[in-house]
Amino acid sequence: MELRHLRYFTVVAEERHFGRAAKRLQIAQPPLSRQIHALEAELGLRLFDRTRRGVVLTAPGTALLARSQAVFEALDQAITAAHRAQAGELGRVVIGYVASLAYVGIADVLRAFRAAQPEVELVVRELSPQEQLASLKDGRIDVGFVRGPVTDAGLTTAVARREPLVVALPNGHRLARRARIEVAQLAAEPFVIAPRARGPAYFDLLMGLCRTAGFAPRIVQEAPQLDLVSLVAAGFGVAIVPESLRKMGRPGLVLRPLVGAPHTELLIVWRTSDSSPALARFLELARRALK
Amino acid sequence: MELRHLRYFTVVAEERHFGRAAKRLQIAQPPLSRQIHALEAELGLRLFDRTRRGVVLTAPGTALLARSQAVFEALDQAITAAHRAQAGELGRVVIGYVASLAYVGIADVLRAFRAAQPEVELVVRELSPQEQLASLKDGRIDVGFVRGPVTDAGLTTAVARREPLVVALPNGHRLARRARIEVAQLAAEPFVIAPRARGPAYFDLLMGLCRTAGFAPRIVQEAPQLDLVSLVAAGFGVAIVPESLRKMGRPGLVLRPLVGAPHTELLIVWRTSDSSPALARFLELARRALK
DNA sequence: GCACCGCGATACCCAGAAGGTATCAGACGA
DNA sequence: TCGTCTGATACCTTCTGGGTATCGCGGTGC
């Protein structure tokens, strides 16, 4: 069966007259008769009782007519959904993010996007920068948020936000009295830092900073990013972190500007080849929300 | 768009490969490519990203695929419904019945039919025999239950049940002491009877009975059939009724066999031209339930 | 009673589109 | 670099959907 059969059947059933139905369908009456016959033959059912002054539906015809509407509606919905997906209003975006963003960035982005595109399904995965790049490549996520440069071929980045680095100190720390801190003043401090494997770009950036200031940092604890500030607050050492962590309002922690340190860049990363309209919408809104 | 396009699209989407899809569809690969192209052109959407080792769905393609299933399901349901209607398992039967049957016949029939064909909608209308015949002809009801012969052209009848006539007397009536009553013994009694207009056949039958016994009945009250026995119980007079009224178990009423009276026939009536399978099923089950 | 009219069915033709075969173009892997 | 695998293209064939002319059959009106 083809939709043509169902369309023709519906019109004949509504008109109760082959001639009028043919006119409405912009075809001649004989081919219409033939198509209805073909439909009846395929179903093995008589759909109409042909009388002298028109046609009446049989019981199977009545049943078919009542349910044909649902077929056309389902088709309309399918087509509409395809167009909406093209417009980025429908679909699914899987997002990777680093733990340090959980408190200060992602929530705003998700909220803004959900408000704008409520029918795009959002899935978030907390992943280290390294894991994000790998997940992007094999399609487990569609977009990632990382710090530090990304040089992978096949991935495109955009700077979502630039922010200064600051020193995180435990309350009452000797340096906490100072309004701003030089990198060299940290030479003797124990450092808490995320393992290089989780984000080599950021790790190497910090190492470079210290080396430039003339020392190699004493790393007392390598912590996943999430717990980093907790360790600092607990007095294990100091850490160099993006300024936006201030928004966490974590007690027991003091943040001081780091003089001479470069700004860090929060990057949005996605597959260059990914042409999903939902992703495009997401990128657009994410960049706006993070500005 | 035709269903062919959607079928082809679905298979290509599932196989992610034009060659394999074409094999599954029993056609060659080039026409399959062409049909997909035509579908994309009609929708104004790219549904697949053609890569070197196959094909991947785009966002609109994914959306369309997810909803295509619903189209095919709706179609299956429509076709199934048509076949079930043909089998008399689906549809609608509108039933007319005389009030005297409300208590002793219809309920059994409806119960039996509903149990056997729960998805056939049953509509019942209480109508006089005359109204039933008229309603049958213009399609307001599909089947009627009446007493007395029906001679209308275009209507077919079947005897659902034959039963004797009995005399209904109020409690304590002079004749109630007798085990059986002759028609002639009623000559002096006041009669309660339904108006001729509501059922001429039955009316004429009773008149004939009395005339044969040598008297013309004294009609004190013409009541719609429903209230007939109430009037008898209230002492307005006697009535001649089908024996099945005994099942009502109405207090204040005595029923006595009427000697020499013919049996009355409960008839099922329907349009000869009506070929509704649901009606056929109903007739079959009604006759069985009334046996 | 007869002719006419209105309806769907049938016969036959044509054109367009679906499907087939052969082949191309490009990317990937050996 | 060549072979292979992919979908696309070119071109032909076949089938079928649609057109016109006409039929058959009731019902209707004179």
XYZ file of C-alpha atoms (C1' of nucleotides) in Angstrom, chain C residues 1-2 5-8 12-15 18 20-22 24-26 30:
18
model
C -43.196 2.838 -21.145
C -39.368 4.871 -22.988
C -29.365 11.009 -16.964
C -26.041 9.993 -13.438
C -23.096 6.814 -11.500
C -19.159 3.602 -11.308
C -7.235 1.158 -24.283
C -3.510 4.473 -24.767
C 0.367 7.416 -23.229
C 3.774 9.382 -20.336
C 10.532 3.310 -10.701
C 17.840 -2.388 -13.826
C 22.770 -2.457 -15.821
C 27.037 -0.352 -16.629
C 32.175 6.776 -12.708
C 34.491 9.370 -8.858
C 36.561 9.599 -4.648
C 47.206 -2.713 1.808
